[in-house]
Amino acid sequence: MGHSVYSLAVPFLVIFMVIFTKRVALSLFSGIVLGALLITDGRLGSLLSYIYSKISAVFYTSSPSGFQPNLSSLCVFGFLITLGVLSQVIASSGAINSFVHWAKNYVKSPRQSEGIALLAGLVIFIDDYFNALIVGQISKSLNDMHQSSRERLAYIIDSTSAPVCLLMPISSWGAYIVGVMQNEGSPLLKDSFALLLASIGSNYYAWFALVAVFLAIVWQINLPAMQKYQNVGVQDLQTLELDPNAHAPVFVLLASIASLIVSITALMFYTGYTHSQSKELLDILKHTNSAFSLFAGGLFSLALCALLARPYLPKNSFLSLSKKGFLSMAGAIWVLVLAWAIGPMIRDDLQTGVYLASLLQHFEGVFLLMPLLLFLISGFIAFTTGTSWGAFAIMLPIGAGMVSVVGGDIVLVLSAILSGAVYGDHASPISDTTILSATGAGCSVQSHFLTQLPYATLTAGCAMVAFLAASLTLSKTIGFLVGLGLLAGLFYFLKTLFK
């Protein structure tokens, strides 16, 4: 279906249903059923077999030698459950209460509490999953204390996960992008790491996304969607006071979060070194096992937290807290299962990305519009497939090929592809980082998608103007300044309308 418009049917159905039904799991499952109807002959047996194969592949794959568990997915699910239990243990011990009371002396407003989330997101740049889930644990209680909605927190988290990882070459994203360019074999992409470094300054969407979230915090801009959807699906606003008599010291919370960050970071570098057997930082990051590192680091932090919090917990409460922790993450895990099941269907079976990329053949002669068109196509691929990494793999070879034929600035073309893919991933309701950002913040996926989309799309519009200006003036600096000025002016205008 890589050459048929029908390849767009599944992502369009999912996006339409998410917007109008506000039920992400139902939307994703409906997309899987529609995809199965398009791929199979329509017979019930084939249909059910195909659906089962896609969902089961998230957990295991079968081969003549037997079943092979999908350890990466299972480790992520295990980490989510561990995180849920960890949150319950910390809250039940009273450590969050102590932290809130302590923070009252230093954090006086929603602007300051959201600023802490922004700062944490900027600092944690090794991996986007790591960023999305940890920042929420650090920031939720402070944001709740100052009546900042979980949707605003999810927007901050999502805006400082993928964009920050993309702007920091020493990250799992940088390693992946360099790997894609090296495997392409194009002479234009030969100096892959140097190209990635050169593209940072003109990666307009990533920069503008950070500036936009900063302005939204400083000016406290609440667009209509953000005003309408507040704390949708939030179950734990009241559980911060689970036991008013519990009074675990702040150290329990700080030690748990610190151990989580340190252990996961250490394991990422350890697994990367073990698999690469190299002392080169980029090689280590390219081979790191993020999923295992998250799970093992989470277990270590949970064990430490349980040990420290034990004197402050009700007797024999760990099993009940574990059950609450699992149930608090069950919805997010189910949505993630469906998102990971539908992703390969859209990417490999329906070949939606291939179809969208083929549309570029009609524009090869439009020299000045090439970066803008690449931004749009990359963004649409990532939006409809839910993965920026898949868009990178599809579009980077196409971009290099177009430059080799019609000429152009390979750095600006690379920046446009990376920026567009990050925007699509940022805005997509079926993106794993969208789902995990909502999970980290503790709100519903659909409310996060609906509240974030206006901010991300306005930012993408400014990035598009920046790429067009850079193409017309042959200056990346002018493009950056034009886009940044437009973004600042637009958000200042929004400040006067929505606050």
XYZ file of C-alpha atoms in Angstrom:
499
model
C 0.000 0.000 0.000
C 3.024 2.256 -0.165
C 1.625 3.880 -3.321
C -2.040 4.098 -2.327
C -3.908 6.875 -0.592
C -5.633 4.135 1.422
C -2.454 3.890 3.494
C -3.620 7.112 5.188
C -6.953 5.627 6.280
C -5.791 4.122 9.569
C -3.894 7.116 10.990
C -6.688 9.460 9.872
C -9.307 7.302 11.601
C -7.296 7.184 14.826
C -6.702 10.943 14.901
C -10.356 11.678 14.051
C -11.611 9.376 16.796
C -9.196 10.707 19.400
C -10.379 14.256 18.751
C -14.107 13.512 18.679
C -14.478 10.560 21.086
C -11.609 11.515 23.436
C -10.987 7.788 23.991
C -7.460 6.922 22.944
C -7.577 3.167 23.578
C -10.811 2.763 21.595
C -9.381 4.909 18.779
C -6.193 2.875 18.558
C -8.028 -0.453 18.624
C -10.431 0.763 15.928
C -7.410 1.708 13.814
C -5.953 -1.775 14.268
C -9.252 -3.345 13.156
C -9.457 -1.087 10.089
C -5.846 -1.885 9.219
C -6.584 -5.590 9.522
C -9.541 -5.201 7.147
C -7.339 -3.428 4.595
C -4.472 -5.927 4.843
C -6.373 -9.240 5.076
C -9.039 -10.701 2.841
C -11.750 -9.731 5.316
C -12.496 -13.259 6.539
C -13.073 -13.417 10.272
C -10.339 -15.987 10.870
C -7.686 -13.993 9.008
C -8.858 -10.766 10.627
C -8.612 -12.082 14.187
C -5.295 -13.794 13.472
C -3.791 -10.574 12.127
C -5.019 -8.489 15.073
C -3.686 -11.068 17.522
C -0.310 -11.171 15.770
C 0.094 -7.386 15.989
C -0.844 -7.114 19.660
C 1.070 -10.225 20.725
C 4.199 -8.958 18.928
C 4.415 -6.246 21.579
C 5.061 -8.994 24.131
C 6.767 -11.781 22.154
C 7.644 -13.079 18.714
C 7.368 -16.684 17.601
C 9.868 -18.547 15.442
C 10.688 -22.170 14.618
C 13.012 -22.203 17.622
C 10.205 -21.090 19.973
C 8.894 -17.938 21.606
C 11.142 -14.946 22.057
C 9.933 -12.398 24.621
C 10.096 -8.754 23.597
C 12.284 -7.751 26.505
C 12.387 -4.092 25.555
C 8.605 -3.672 25.764
C 8.327 -5.810 28.882
C 11.023 -3.774 30.626
C 9.198 -0.514 29.838
C 5.948 -1.952 31.189
C 7.807 -3.190 34.255
C 9.303 0.256 34.785
C 5.872 1.915 34.549
C 4.495 -0.465 37.172
C 7.553 0.103 39.365
C 7.078 3.837 39.012
C 3.436 3.526 40.013
C 4.325 1.537 43.129
C 7.161 3.924 43.963
C 4.778 6.894 43.783
C 2.307 5.169 46.119
C 5.002 4.265 48.649
C 6.400 7.800 48.707
C 2.927 9.358 49.030
C 1.756 6.924 51.718
C 4.888 7.475 53.808
C 4.140 11.188 54.023
C 7.367 12.192 52.252
C 5.450 14.190 49.643
C 3.591 16.055 52.376
C 6.925 16.913 53.972
C 8.327 18.006 50.616
C 5.317 20.226 49.902
C 5.593 21.888 53.308
C 9.332 22.393 52.814
C 8.887 23.733 49.275
C 6.329 26.322 50.438
C 9.249 28.316 51.772
C 10.908 28.525 48.357
C 8.296 27.975 45.630
C 5.633 30.658 45.839
C 3.758 30.526 42.525
C 2.711 28.333 39.591
C 5.366 30.094 37.515
C 8.111 28.919 39.868
C 6.803 25.351 40.188
C 6.494 25.018 36.407
C 9.955 26.550 36.055
C 11.376 23.724 38.146
C 9.778 21.203 35.771
C 11.286 23.071 32.808
C 14.728 23.103 34.421
C 14.539 19.391 35.242
C 13.544 18.654 31.645
C 16.538 20.582 30.330
C 18.963 18.785 32.626
C 17.738 15.229 31.922
C 18.670 14.880 28.245
C 20.112 11.381 27.922
C 16.865 9.725 26.790
C 13.316 10.947 26.067
C 11.559 8.102 27.940
C 13.770 8.758 30.943
C 13.024 12.467 30.728
C 9.251 12.105 30.309
C 8.748 9.815 33.272
C 11.222 11.238 35.773
C 10.344 14.925 35.400
C 6.726 14.147 36.269
C 7.771 12.419 39.478
C 9.887 15.414 40.444
C 7.261 18.051 39.650
C 3.737 16.716 40.259
C 3.416 17.601 43.920
C 4.753 21.146 43.452
C 2.419 21.803 40.546
C -0.567 20.435 42.450
C 0.267 22.657 45.403
C 0.067 25.748 43.199
C -3.018 24.656 41.227
C -1.130 24.205 37.974
C -3.002 21.594 35.957
C -1.485 18.253 35.084
C -2.055 19.059 31.404
C 0.272 22.062 31.680
C 2.845 19.824 33.355
C 2.482 17.234 30.579
C 3.026 19.987 27.977
C 6.197 21.110 29.772
C 7.441 17.522 30.031
C 6.743 16.721 26.369
C 8.340 19.975 25.195
C 11.563 19.227 27.073
C 11.944 15.544 26.196
C 12.384 14.994 22.451
C 13.475 18.596 21.629
C 16.183 18.576 24.304
C 17.391 15.108 23.287
C 17.582 16.278 19.670
C 19.595 19.396 20.524
C 22.065 17.376 22.620
C 24.086 15.129 20.288
C 25.362 13.206 23.313
C 22.050 11.403 23.798
C 20.291 8.267 22.583
C 18.687 10.399 19.851
C 21.988 11.785 18.628
C 23.453 8.297 18.474
C 20.472 6.988 16.506
C 20.501 9.844 13.969
C 24.231 9.467 13.387
C 23.692 5.731 12.890
C 20.964 6.323 10.284
C 23.175 8.742 8.340
C 26.169 6.407 8.455
C 24.116 3.448 7.218
C 22.713 5.475 4.336
C 26.131 5.617 2.677
C 25.491 8.911 0.893
C 28.634 11.036 0.355
C 26.656 14.045 1.599
C 26.067 12.313 4.941
C 29.587 10.938 5.332
C 30.594 13.277 8.173
C 27.472 12.396 10.105
C 28.387 13.660 13.565
C 29.766 16.923 12.216
C 26.561 17.394 10.200
C 24.437 16.755 13.279
C 26.429 19.347 15.219
C 26.095 21.847 12.364
C 22.317 21.300 12.207
C 21.732 22.237 15.849
C 21.579 25.993 15.233
C 18.971 25.659 12.473
C 16.865 22.981 14.163
C 14.190 25.611 14.480
C 11.294 23.597 15.867
C 13.318 22.113 18.713
C 14.579 25.553 19.768
C 11.209 27.218 19.337
C 9.454 24.474 21.325
C 11.711 25.263 24.288
C 11.200 29.022 23.877
C 7.422 28.509 23.563
C 7.140 26.518 26.782
C 9.345 29.082 28.545
C 7.069 31.918 27.391
C 3.953 29.930 28.307
C 5.351 29.609 31.832
C 6.654 33.156 32.272
C 3.509 34.767 30.838
C 1.186 32.018 32.188
C -0.515 31.610 28.816
C -3.498 29.260 28.969
C -5.033 28.725 25.533
C -8.744 27.767 25.412
C -8.041 24.022 25.258
C -5.759 24.280 28.284
C -8.484 26.146 30.154
C -11.127 23.592 29.174
C -9.269 20.399 30.051
C -7.810 20.515 33.546
C -6.736 17.452 35.518
C -8.749 15.090 33.314
C -8.456 11.517 34.529
C -6.282 12.512 37.479
C -6.695 10.112 40.385
C -3.945 11.135 42.769
C -4.565 14.796 43.548
C -6.046 13.800 46.883
C -3.700 10.882 47.566
C -0.907 13.326 48.327
C -2.552 13.394 51.747
C -3.073 9.627 52.040
C -2.160 9.596 55.703
C -1.986 12.953 57.453
C -0.268 11.268 60.399
C 2.574 9.958 58.226
C 5.600 12.193 58.382
C 8.495 10.639 56.515
C 11.268 13.204 56.040
C 11.893 14.924 52.729
C 15.038 12.808 52.455
C 12.911 9.758 51.544
C 11.562 11.526 48.453
C 14.872 13.130 47.453
C 16.845 9.911 47.957
C 14.314 7.928 45.911
C 14.366 10.361 42.964
C 18.148 10.779 43.134
C 18.712 7.015 43.188
C 16.330 6.666 40.245
C 18.254 9.198 38.166
C 21.734 8.011 39.139
C 21.051 4.282 38.795
C 19.295 4.584 35.415
C 21.981 6.886 34.010
C 24.745 4.575 35.249
C 23.023 1.514 33.785
C 22.553 3.242 30.433
C 26.267 3.907 30.157
C 27.108 0.430 31.492
C 24.864 -1.402 29.011
C 26.116 0.808 26.182
C 29.727 0.042 27.049
C 29.027 -3.683 27.472
C 27.338 -3.998 24.081
C 29.735 -1.734 22.169
C 33.012 -2.649 23.895
C 34.056 0.871 22.992
C 35.217 3.837 25.022
C 33.827 6.302 22.476
C 30.878 8.140 23.999
C 28.812 8.107 20.803
C 29.281 4.338 20.395
C 28.259 3.787 23.998
C 25.074 5.835 23.586
C 24.266 4.095 20.310
C 24.272 0.681 22.006
C 22.687 1.557 25.335
C 19.751 -0.569 26.507
C 17.388 2.131 27.713
C 14.475 -0.171 28.527
C 16.492 -2.519 30.744
C 18.220 0.438 32.397
C 14.858 2.002 33.242
C 13.483 -1.213 34.702
C 16.553 -2.241 36.713
C 17.137 1.310 37.947
C 13.467 1.571 38.900
C 13.623 -1.646 40.903
C 16.723 -0.439 42.738
C 15.073 2.873 43.582
C 11.872 1.135 44.729
C 13.833 -1.196 47.004
C 15.724 1.741 48.510
C 12.525 3.768 48.937
C 10.697 0.849 50.583
C 13.589 0.405 53.003
C 13.749 4.101 53.912
C 9.965 4.523 54.119
C 9.250 1.316 56.048
C 9.160 2.967 59.522
C 6.552 5.456 58.271
C 4.232 3.065 56.415
C 1.227 1.244 57.910
C 2.063 -2.357 58.745
C 1.634 -4.891 55.945
C 0.672 -2.151 53.490
C 3.200 -2.851 50.724
C 0.982 -5.331 48.852
C -1.995 -2.956 48.841
C 0.265 -0.094 47.725
C 1.663 -2.304 44.961
C -1.868 -3.053 43.775
C -2.722 0.660 43.746
C 0.502 1.398 41.878
C -0.256 -1.233 39.232
C -3.827 -0.014 38.750
C -2.633 3.589 38.450
C -0.479 2.581 35.455
C -2.770 -0.041 33.886
C -4.514 2.444 31.594
C -1.258 3.910 30.314
C 0.179 0.439 29.710
C -2.878 -0.617 27.718
C -2.701 2.499 25.538
C 1.038 1.940 25.032
C 0.420 -1.683 24.000
C -2.076 -0.562 21.349
C 0.210 2.266 20.170
C 3.129 -0.147 19.764
C 0.851 -2.618 17.958
C -0.492 -0.085 15.465
C 2.907 1.525 14.788
C 4.449 -1.370 12.792
C 1.143 -1.806 10.939
C 1.160 1.799 9.757
C 4.894 1.843 9.077
C 5.550 -1.605 7.563
C 2.244 -3.081 6.325
C 0.382 0.029 5.155
C 3.665 1.874 4.414
C 2.095 5.234 5.121
C 5.498 6.891 5.408
C 6.577 5.558 2.023
C 3.448 6.953 0.408
C 3.893 10.371 1.983
C 7.574 10.463 1.050
C 6.697 9.616 -2.559
C 4.676 12.822 -2.756
C 7.958 14.728 -2.650
C 8.794 13.528 -6.161
C 6.377 16.135 -7.481
C 8.329 18.944 -5.815
C 11.944 18.104 -6.616
C 12.260 21.103 -8.898
C 11.121 23.574 -6.262
C 14.537 24.488 -4.908
C 13.621 27.252 -2.459
C 10.669 25.367 -0.983
C 12.583 22.121 -0.397
C 13.352 22.604 3.355
C 9.748 23.687 4.005
C 8.339 20.709 2.092
C 10.670 18.299 3.882
C 9.560 19.759 7.218
C 5.891 19.253 6.320
C 6.279 15.710 4.985
C 8.508 14.611 7.878
C 6.048 16.108 10.343
C 3.094 14.375 8.737
C 4.899 11.026 8.662
C 5.789 11.290 12.358
C 2.282 12.537 13.235
C 0.490 9.703 11.445
C 2.901 6.941 12.456
C 3.622 8.171 15.980
C 7.384 7.907 15.638
C 9.995 10.520 14.820
C 12.710 7.861 14.573
C 10.775 6.145 11.793
C 10.456 9.484 10.007
C 14.215 10.017 10.350
C 14.918 6.631 8.753
C 12.558 7.341 5.832
C 13.317 10.992 5.167
C 17.075 11.405 5.719
C 17.994 9.314 2.649
C 15.331 11.127 0.602
C 16.622 14.535 1.691
C 20.208 13.619 0.842
C 19.117 12.294 -2.552
C 17.192 15.463 -3.385
C 20.157 17.676 -2.473
C 22.483 15.572 -4.620
C 20.128 16.014 -7.618
C 18.872 19.598 -7.386
C 21.437 21.087 -4.998
C 20.805 22.949 -1.777
C 22.106 23.282 1.750
C 22.406 19.788 3.223
C 22.575 21.200 6.770
C 19.318 23.131 6.352
C 17.692 20.089 4.732
C 18.840 17.885 7.631
C 17.498 20.420 10.140
C 14.141 20.581 8.348
C 13.740 16.798 8.432
C 14.708 16.526 12.098
C 12.514 19.488 13.083
C 9.492 18.238 11.183
C 9.773 14.742 12.630
C 10.035 16.071 16.171
C 6.973 18.265 15.657
C 4.968 15.326 14.329
C 6.068 13.148 17.231
C 5.379 15.976 19.701
C 1.837 16.547 18.421
C 0.760 12.972 17.635
C -1.812 11.264 19.877
C -0.272 7.852 19.145
C 3.335 8.831 19.891
C 4.931 6.920 22.751
C 6.434 10.128 24.128
C 2.969 11.748 24.132
C 1.630 8.775 26.058
C 4.559 8.660 28.485
C 4.483 12.425 29.074
C 0.828 12.159 30.052
C 1.709 9.166 32.231
C 4.549 11.042 33.905
C 2.300 14.030 34.597
C -0.557 11.796 35.718
C -3.266 13.066 33.333
C -5.194 11.421 30.500
C -3.510 10.966 27.135
C -6.379 12.536 25.213
C -6.476 15.690 27.340
C -2.702 16.047 26.968
C -2.980 15.678 23.196
C -5.843 18.181 22.915
C -4.208 20.785 25.160
C -0.724 20.493 23.699
C -1.669 20.509 20.010
C -2.404 24.281 19.758
C 0.919 25.236 21.382
C 2.917 22.767 19.271
C 1.198 23.746 16.024
C 1.684 27.488 16.580
C 5.351 26.752 17.259
C 5.579 24.623 14.114
C 4.083 27.484 12.090
C 6.869 29.780 13.286
C 9.445 27.098 12.415
C 7.993 26.850 8.892
C 8.333 30.605 8.427
C 11.921 30.331 9.704
C 12.806 27.625 7.168
C 11.229 29.628 4.352
C 13.123 32.775 5.410
C 16.393 30.823 5.643
C 15.844 29.421 2.131
C 14.999 32.809 0.602
C 17.855 34.714 2.266
C 20.383 31.844 2.208
C 21.027 32.641 5.874
C 20.187 30.261 8.717
C 20.727 33.072 11.222
C 18.150 35.316 9.545
C 15.738 32.382 9.448
C 16.239 31.805 13.173
C 15.725 35.472 14.051
C 12.621 35.812 11.854
C 11.023 32.715 13.352
C 11.994 33.625 16.903
C 10.641 37.157 16.513
C 7.372 35.823 15.114
C 7.092 33.317 17.970
C 7.733 35.949 20.651
C 5.279 38.384 19.066
C 2.607 35.722 18.643
C 2.918 34.488 22.226
C 2.901 38.065 23.539
C -0.357 38.627 21.673
C -1.758 35.393 23.128
C -0.715 36.607 26.574
C -3.106 39.535 26.236
C -5.964 37.234 25.178
C -5.520 34.115 27.316
C -3.975 34.044 30.752
